CSV table of C-alpha atoms and ligand atoms in Angstrom, one decimal:
chain,number,residue,atom,x,y,z
Y,4,UNK,CA,129.4,59.6,-76.9
Y,5,UNK,CA,131.5,57.7,-74.5
Y,6,UNK,CA,130.5,57.9,-70.8
Y,7,UNK,CA,134.1,58.2,-69.7
Y,8,UNK,CA,134.2,61.5,-71.5
Y,9,UNK,CA,130.8,62.6,-70.1
Y,10,UNK,CA,132.1,61.9,-66.6
Y,11,UNK,CA,135.0,64.2,-67.2
Y,12,UNK,CA,132.8,67.3,-67.7
Y,13,UNK,CA,132.9,70.1,-65.2
Y,14,UNK,CA,130.1,70.1,-62.7
Y,15,UNK,CA,127.5,67.4,-61.9
Y,16,UNK,CA,126.5,64.6,-64.2
Y,17,UNK,CA,122.9,63.4,-63.8
Y,18,UNK,CA,121.8,60.1,-65.5
Y,19,UNK,CA,118.7,58.0,-65.5
Y,20,UNK,CA,118.0,54.3,-65.8
Y,21,UNK,CA,115.1,52.5,-67.6
Y,22,UNK,CA,114.4,48.8,-68.0
Y,23,UNK,CA,113.2,46.9,-71.1
Y,24,UNK,CA,110.0,44.9,-71.3
Y,25,UNK,CA,110.0,41.1,-70.6
Y,26,UNK,CA,107.7,40.4,-73.6
Y,27,UNK,CA,107.3,42.0,-77.0
Y,28,UNK,CA,103.6,43.0,-76.4
Y,29,UNK,CA,104.8,45.6,-73.8
Y,30,UNK,CA,107.6,47.0,-76.0
Y,31,UNK,CA,105.7,50.0,-77.4
Y,32,UNK,CA,104.4,51.0,-73.9
Y,33,UNK,CA,107.8,50.8,-72.3
Y,34,UNK,CA,109.7,52.4,-75.1
Y,35,UNK,CA,107.2,55.3,-74.9
Y,36,UNK,CA,108.0,55.7,-71.1
Y,37,UNK,CA,111.7,55.5,-71.8
Y,38,UNK,CA,111.3,58.3,-74.4
Y,39,UNK,CA,109.5,60.5,-72.0
Y,40,UNK,CA,112.4,60.1,-69.6
Y,41,UNK,CA,114.9,60.8,-72.4
Y,42,UNK,CA,113.0,64.0,-73.2
Y,43,UNK,CA,114.2,65.2,-69.8
Y,44,UNK,CA,117.7,65.3,-71.3
Y,45,UNK,CA,119.8,63.6,-68.7
Y,46,UNK,CA,123.6,63.4,-69.4
Y,47,UNK,CA,123.1,59.7,-70.3
Y,48,UNK,CA,120.6,56.9,-69.9
Y,49,UNK,CA,121.2,53.3,-69.0
Y,50,UNK,CA,119.0,50.5,-70.2
Y,51,UNK,CA,119.1,47.3,-68.2
Y,52,UNK,CA,119.3,43.7,-69.5
Y,53,UNK,CA,116.6,41.2,-68.6
Y,54,UNK,CA,117.8,38.5,-66.2
Y,55,UNK,CA,118.3,35.3,-68.2
Y,56,UNK,CA,119.5,37.2,-71.2
Y,57,UNK,CA,116.6,36.4,-73.6
Y,58,UNK,CA,115.4,40.0,-74.0
Y,59,UNK,CA,118.7,41.6,-75.1
Y,60,UNK,CA,117.2,42.8,-78.4
Y,61,UNK,CA,114.7,45.0,-76.4
Y,62,UNK,CA,117.6,46.5,-74.5
Y,63,UNK,CA,119.4,47.3,-77.8
Y,64,UNK,CA,116.3,48.6,-79.4
Y,65,UNK,CA,115.4,51.0,-76.6
Y,66,UNK,CA,119.0,52.2,-76.2
Y,67,UNK,CA,119.2,52.8,-80.0
Y,68,UNK,CA,115.9,54.7,-80.2
Y,69,UNK,CA,116.9,57.0,-77.3
Y,70,UNK,CA,120.2,57.9,-78.9
Y,71,UNK,CA,118.7,58.4,-82.4
Y,72,UNK,CA,115.6,60.4,-81.4
Y,73,UNK,CA,117.0,62.4,-78.4
Y,74,UNK,CA,120.7,62.4,-78.9
Y,75,UNK,CA,121.1,61.2,-75.3
Y,76,UNK,CA,124.0,58.8,-75.1
Y,77,UNK,CA,123.1,55.3,-73.8
Y,78,UNK,CA,124.7,52.7,-71.6
Y,79,UNK,CA,123.4,49.2,-72.5
Y,80,UNK,CA,123.7,46.6,-69.8
Y,81,UNK,CA,124.9,43.1,-70.6
Y,82,UNK,CA,124.9,40.0,-68.3
Y,83,UNK,CA,126.8,36.8,-68.8
Y,84,UNK,CA,125.9,34.2,-66.1
Y,85,UNK,CA,123.0,32.7,-68.1
Y,86,UNK,CA,124.5,33.2,-71.6
Y,87,UNK,CA,126.8,31.3,-73.9
Y,88,UNK,CA,129.9,33.0,-75.3
Y,89,UNK,CA,128.2,32.9,-78.8
Y,90,UNK,CA,125.1,34.8,-77.4
Y,91,UNK,CA,127.3,37.4,-75.7
Y,92,UNK,CA,129.3,37.9,-79.0
Y,93,UNK,CA,126.0,38.3,-80.9
Y,94,UNK,CA,124.9,41.0,-78.4
Y,95,UNK,CA,128.2,42.8,-78.8
Y,96,UNK,CA,127.7,42.8,-82.5
Y,97,UNK,CA,124.1,44.1,-82.2
Y,98,UNK,CA,125.2,46.9,-79.8
Y,99,UNK,CA,128.0,47.9,-82.3
Y,100,UNK,CA,125.6,47.9,-85.3
Y,101,UNK,CA,123.2,50.1,-83.3
Y,102,UNK,CA,125.9,52.6,-82.5
Y,103,UNK,CA,126.0,51.9,-78.8
Y,104,UNK,CA,129.4,52.7,-77.4
Y,105,UNK,CA,128.9,52.1,-73.7
Y,106,UNK,CA,128.3,48.8,-71.9
Y,107,UNK,CA,127.6,48.0,-68.2
Y,108,UNK,CA,129.3,44.6,-68.0
Y,109,UNK,CA,127.6,42.4,-65.4
Y,110,UNK,CA,127.5,38.8,-64.2
Y,111,UNK,CA,123.7,38.9,-63.6
Y,112,UNK,CA,121.9,37.1,-60.8
Y,113,UNK,CA,122.2,33.3,-60.6
Y,114,UNK,CA,118.9,31.9,-61.7
Y,115,UNK,CA,116.7,30.2,-59.0
Y,116,UNK,CA,117.4,26.7,-60.5
Y,117,UNK,CA,121.2,27.4,-60.0
Y,118,UNK,CA,121.9,26.6,-63.7
Y,119,UNK,CA,124.7,28.9,-64.9
Y,120,UNK,CA,126.6,29.3,-68.1
Y,121,UNK,CA,129.5,27.0,-68.7
Y,122,UNK,CA,131.3,30.0,-70.4
Y,123,UNK,CA,131.2,32.6,-67.6
Y,124,UNK,CA,131.2,32.6,-63.8
Y,125,UNK,CA,132.0,36.2,-62.8
Y,126,UNK,CA,131.6,39.6,-64.4
Y,127,UNK,CA,135.4,40.0,-64.6
Y,128,UNK,CA,135.5,37.3,-67.3
Y,129,UNK,CA,133.0,39.3,-69.4
Y,130,UNK,CA,134.9,42.5,-68.8
Y,131,UNK,CA,138.2,41.0,-70.0
Y,132,UNK,CA,136.6,39.5,-73.1
Y,133,UNK,CA,135.0,42.8,-74.1
Y,134,UNK,CA,138.1,44.7,-73.3
Y,135,UNK,CA,140.1,42.5,-75.6
Y,136,UNK,CA,137.9,43.6,-78.5
Y,137,UNK,CA,138.9,47.1,-77.6
Y,138,UNK,CA,136.2,49.5,-78.7
Y,139,UNK,CA,133.6,49.9,-76.0
Y,140,UNK,CA,133.5,52.2,-73.0
Y,141,UNK,CA,132.9,49.9,-70.0
Y,142,UNK,CA,131.2,50.2,-66.7
Y,143,UNK,CA,130.7,47.7,-63.9
Y,144,UNK,CA,128.6,47.3,-60.8
Y,145,UNK,CA,129.7,47.9,-57.2
Y,146,UNK,CA,128.0,47.4,-53.8
Y,147,UNK,CA,128.6,49.9,-51.0
Y,148,UNK,CA,127.2,47.4,-48.5
Y,149,UNK,CA,129.0,44.5,-50.1
Y,150,UNK,CA,127.3,42.1,-52.6
Y,151,UNK,CA,124.7,40.0,-51.0
Y,152,UNK,CA,126.5,36.7,-51.8
Y,153,UNK,CA,129.8,37.8,-50.4
Y,154,UNK,CA,130.3,37.2,-46.7
Y,155,UNK,CA,133.0,40.0,-46.2
Y,156,UNK,CA,133.0,43.5,-47.6
Y,157,UNK,CA,136.8,43.3,-47.8
Y,158,UNK,CA,136.6,40.3,-50.1
Y,159,UNK,CA,134.0,42.0,-52.3
Y,160,UNK,CA,136.3,45.0,-52.7
Y,161,UNK,CA,139.1,42.7,-53.8
Y,162,UNK,CA,136.8,41.3,-56.5
Y,163,UNK,CA,135.8,44.8,-57.4
Y,164,UNK,CA,139.5,45.8,-57.8
Y,165,UNK,CA,139.9,42.8,-60.2
Y,166,UNK,CA,137.1,44.1,-62.3
Y,167,UNK,CA,138.6,47.6,-62.4
Y,168,UNK,CA,142.0,46.2,-63.3
Y,169,UNK,CA,140.4,44.2,-66.1
Y,170,UNK,CA,139.6,47.5,-67.8
Y,171,UNK,CA,136.5,49.3,-66.4
Y,172,UNK,CA,136.2,53.0,-67.1
Y,173,UNK,CA,133.7,53.7,-64.3
Y,174,UNK,CA,131.5,51.9,-61.7
Y,175,UNK,CA,127.9,52.5,-60.7
Y,176,UNK,CA,126.7,51.6,-57.2
Y,177,UNK,CA,123.7,49.6,-56.2
Y,178,UNK,CA,121.0,51.7,-54.5
Y,179,UNK,CA,121.6,52.8,-50.9
Y,180,UNK,CA,119.3,54.8,-48.6
Y,181,UNK,CA,121.9,56.0,-46.2
Y,182,UNK,CA,124.6,58.3,-47.7
Y,183,UNK,CA,127.1,57.5,-44.9
Y,184,UNK,CA,127.3,54.0,-46.3
Y,185,UNK,CA,128.3,55.4,-49.7
Y,186,UNK,CA,130.9,57.8,-48.2
Y,187,UNK,CA,132.4,54.9,-46.2
Y,188,UNK,CA,132.5,52.7,-49.4
Y,189,UNK,CA,134.1,55.5,-51.4
Y,190,UNK,CA,136.8,55.9,-48.8
Y,191,UNK,CA,137.5,52.1,-48.8
Y,192,UNK,CA,137.5,51.9,-52.6
Y,193,UNK,CA,140.0,54.8,-52.9
Y,194,UNK,CA,142.2,53.2,-50.3
Y,195,UNK,CA,142.1,49.9,-52.2
Y,196,UNK,CA,143.4,51.8,-55.3
Y,197,UNK,CA,140.1,52.1,-57.2
Y,198,UNK,CA,140.5,55.5,-58.7
Y,199,UNK,CA,138.0,55.5,-61.6
Y,200,UNK,CA,134.8,57.5,-61.4
Y,201,UNK,CA,132.1,56.1,-59.1
Y,202,UNK,CA,128.5,56.9,-60.0
Y,203,UNK,CA,126.1,57.0,-57.1
Y,204,UNK,CA,122.9,55.1,-57.8
Y,205,UNK,CA,119.8,56.4,-56.1
Y,206,UNK,CA,116.4,54.6,-56.2
Y,207,UNK,CA,113.3,56.7,-55.4
Y,208,UNK,CA,110.9,54.5,-53.5
Y,209,UNK,CA,107.3,55.2,-54.5
Y,210,UNK,CA,105.5,52.2,-52.9
Y,211,UNK,CA,106.2,49.8,-50.0
Y,212,UNK,CA,106.2,46.7,-52.3
Y,213,UNK,CA,109.0,48.2,-54.4
Y,214,UNK,CA,111.0,48.7,-51.2
Y,215,UNK,CA,110.6,45.2,-49.9
Y,216,UNK,CA,111.3,43.6,-53.3
Y,217,UNK,CA,114.5,45.7,-53.8
Y,218,UNK,CA,115.7,45.0,-50.3
Y,219,UNK,CA,115.1,41.3,-50.5
Y,220,UNK,CA,117.1,41.1,-53.7
Y,221,UNK,CA,120.0,43.3,-52.6
Y,222,UNK,CA,120.2,43.2,-48.8
Y,223,UNK,CA,120.3,47.1,-48.8
Y,224,UNK,CA,119.9,48.6,-45.3
Y,225,UNK,CA,116.8,50.7,-44.7
Y,226,UNK,CA,117.6,53.4,-42.1
Y,227,UNK,CA,114.9,53.9,-39.4
Y,228,UNK,CA,114.2,57.4,-40.6
Y,229,UNK,CA,113.3,56.1,-44.1
Y,230,UNK,CA,111.4,53.1,-42.7
Y,231,UNK,CA,109.2,55.5,-40.7
Y,232,UNK,CA,108.4,57.4,-43.9
Y,233,UNK,CA,107.4,54.3,-45.8
Y,234,UNK,CA,105.3,53.0,-42.8
Y,235,UNK,CA,103.5,56.3,-42.4
Y,236,UNK,CA,102.9,57.3,-46.1
Y,237,UNK,CA,102.9,53.8,-47.7
Y,238,UNK,CA,99.1,53.3,-47.6
Y,239,UNK,CA,98.5,56.4,-49.8
Y,240,UNK,CA,100.0,56.1,-53.3
Y,241,UNK,CA,100.2,59.8,-54.1
Y,242,UNK,CA,101.6,60.7,-50.6
Y,243,UNK,CA,104.2,57.9,-50.8
Y,244,UNK,CA,105.2,59.0,-54.3
Y,245,UNK,CA,105.8,62.5,-53.1
Y,246,UNK,CA,107.7,61.4,-50.0
Y,247,UNK,CA,109.8,59.0,-52.1
Y,248,UNK,CA,110.7,61.8,-54.5
Y,249,UNK,CA,111.6,64.1,-51.6
Y,250,UNK,CA,113.7,61.5,-49.9
Y,251,UNK,CA,115.7,60.7,-53.1
Y,252,UNK,CA,116.1,64.5,-53.7
Y,253,UNK,CA,117.5,65.0,-50.2
Y,254,UNK,CA,119.9,62.1,-50.7
Y,255,UNK,CA,121.1,63.7,-53.9
Y,256,UNK,CA,121.5,67.2,-52.4
Y,257,UNK,CA,123.5,65.8,-49.6
Y,258,UNK,CA,125.8,63.8,-52.0
Y,259,UNK,CA,126.4,66.9,-54.1
Y,260,UNK,CA,127.1,69.1,-51.1
Y,261,UNK,CA,129.7,66.5,-50.0
Y,262,UNK,CA,131.5,66.6,-53.4
Y,263,UNK,CA,129.9,63.7,-55.2
Y,264,UNK,CA,129.7,64.6,-58.9
Y,265,UNK,CA,128.0,61.7,-60.6
Y,266,UNK,CA,124.3,60.9,-59.8
Y,267,UNK,CA,122.3,58.1,-61.4
Y,268,UNK,CA,118.6,57.6,-60.7
Y,269,UNK,CA,116.8,54.3,-61.0
Y,270,UNK,CA,113.6,55.6,-62.5
Y,271,UNK,CA,111.7,52.3,-62.6
Y,272,UNK,CA,110.3,53.6,-65.9
Y,273,UNK,CA,108.4,56.4,-64.2
Y,274,UNK,CA,108.8,59.7,-66.1
Y,275,UNK,CA,106.9,61.7,-63.5
Y,276,UNK,CA,109.2,60.5,-60.7
Y,277,UNK,CA,112.3,61.4,-62.8
Y,278,UNK,CA,110.8,64.7,-63.7
Y,279,UNK,CA,109.8,65.4,-60.0
Y,280,UNK,CA,113.4,64.9,-58.9
Y,281,UNK,CA,114.9,67.0,-61.7
Y,282,UNK,CA,112.4,69.8,-60.9
Y,283,UNK,CA,113.5,69.7,-57.3
Y,284,UNK,CA,117.1,70.1,-58.4
Y,285,UNK,CA,116.5,72.6,-61.2
Y,286,UNK,CA,118.8,75.2,-59.7
Y,287,UNK,CA,121.4,72.6,-58.6
Y,288,UNK,CA,122.0,70.5,-61.7
S,6,LIG,P1,130.4,40.0,-60.0
S,6,LIG,O1,131.2,41.2,-60.0
S,6,LIG,O2,130.8,38.9,-60.8
S,6,LIG,O3,130.2,39.6,-58.5
S,6,LIG,C1,129.2,38.6,-58.1
S,6,LIG,C2,129.7,38.0,-56.8
S,6,LIG,O4,130.8,37.1,-57.0
S,6,LIG,C3,130.1,39.0,-55.7
S,6,LIG,O5,129.7,38.5,-54.5
S,6,LIG,C4,131.6,39.0,-55.8
S,6,LIG,O6,132.2,39.4,-54.6
S,6,LIG,C5,131.9,37.5,-56.2
S,6,LIG,N1,133.1,37.3,-57.0
S,6,LIG,C6,133.5,38.1,-58.0
S,6,LIG,N2,134.7,37.6,-58.5
S,6,LIG,C7,135.0,36.5,-57.8
S,6,LIG,C8,136.0,35.5,-57.8
S,6,LIG,N3,137.0,35.6,-58.6
S,6,LIG,N4,136.0,34.5,-56.8
S,6,LIG,C9,135.0,34.5,-55.9
S,6,LIG,N5,134.0,35.3,-55.9
S,6,LIG,C10,134.0,36.3,-56.8
S,6,LIG,N6,121.2,42.5,-63.2
S,6,LIG,C11,120.6,42.1,-64.4
S,6,LIG,O7,120.1,41.0,-64.5
S,6,LIG,N7,120.4,43.1,-65.4
S,6,LIG,C12,120.9,44.3,-65.3
S,6,LIG,O8,120.7,45.1,-66.2
S,6,LIG,C13,121.5,44.7,-64.0
S,6,LIG,N8,122.0,46.0,-63.8
S,6,LIG,C14,122.6,46.3,-62.7
S,6,LIG,C15,123.2,47.6,-62.5
S,6,LIG,C16,123.8,48.0,-61.4
S,6,LIG,C17,124.4,49.4,-61.2
S,6,LIG,C18,123.9,47.0,-60.3
S,6,LIG,C19,124.6,47.4,-59.0
S,6,LIG,C20,123.4,45.7,-60.4
S,6,LIG,C21,122.8,45.4,-61.6
S,6,LIG,N9,122.2,44.1,-61.8
S,6,LIG,C22,121.6,43.7,-63.0
S,6,LIG,C23,122.3,43.1,-60.7
S,6,LIG,C24,123.6,42.2,-60.8
S,6,LIG,O9,123.6,41.5,-62.0
S,6,LIG,C25,123.7,41.3,-59.6
S,6,LIG,O10,123.9,42.1,-58.5
S,6,LIG,C26,124.6,40.1,-59.7
S,6,LIG,O11,124.3,39.2,-58.6
S,6,LIG,C27,126.1,40.5,-59.6
S,6,LIG,O12,126.6,41.0,-60.7
S,6,LIG,P2,128.1,41.7,-60.8
S,6,LIG,O13,128.3,42.1,-62.2
S,6,LIG,O14,128.2,42.7,-59.7
S,6,LIG,O15,128.9,40.3,-60.5
């Protein structure tokens, strides 16, 4: 099923993200975690694409298994900055063969050695190319606090509008820990003429390392209130997990109470964390 149709349903949509393994020896373990998450029956699941592009078959494999065994529609990610046009076209063919109708079209992070593809520079080029082929439902990434490489939020929004105009059906945000940042972004996006559905991405933080890694990669602001929680509970794994689930739940409740209809949770492949949040929202979703 196409995600553009799912996002039109009445009420709230609740979706979950998993990531594929980096190596084949971990495939069975990670596919098993992804299936436990699929068994929670979210509206759809996204499966990320390994940086560098060499593990695309794992993304396709996990996405296909989730759809086949659980009838949960999947959104397979695809990056381009480290890939040749031939490789991208092979991945599109693989997704098609596996019955995957939805793609999150991304540039990907520039590798540490700075070597990028000669075929693609920005996600908008990938979006145009896939759109020309016609048949996929397409999502893209957006950054409520501005993308880390872009000096000005206004400029980042102009580039986002280019991606939307190239044919996106919806956009999903990077994680944020302060909902006001999201509300402000949504206002600016609508003012810039971006009228497609915006899916709010929430990352439950269950250990301090995860927070520092995520913040270093994305530049996401950590409000003092949340920093205090991580400082206080971070040394106890079970307490931090509980506090992280509650913080994410509170963010989601606030979003829903303020009229936001599409919630996406970055599960970090943890079925118990996804289940904990869904349990907290059992009367709300
Ligand atoms: P783009 O939209 O191309 O933007 C990248 C930068 O270039 C921005 O600063 C933008 O302002 C700038 N820019 C865009 N167009 C132009 C232009 N014409 N001229 C000048 N500057 C321009 N990474 C993975 O490796 N795998 C994943 O599965 C994955 N999933 C993600 C899912 C979500 C929801 C999000 C938010 C991010 C995800 N990422 C993933 C990370 C993403 O690949 C990085 O954030 C990457 O650095 C940017 O990708 P993009 O598609 O947003 O790039």
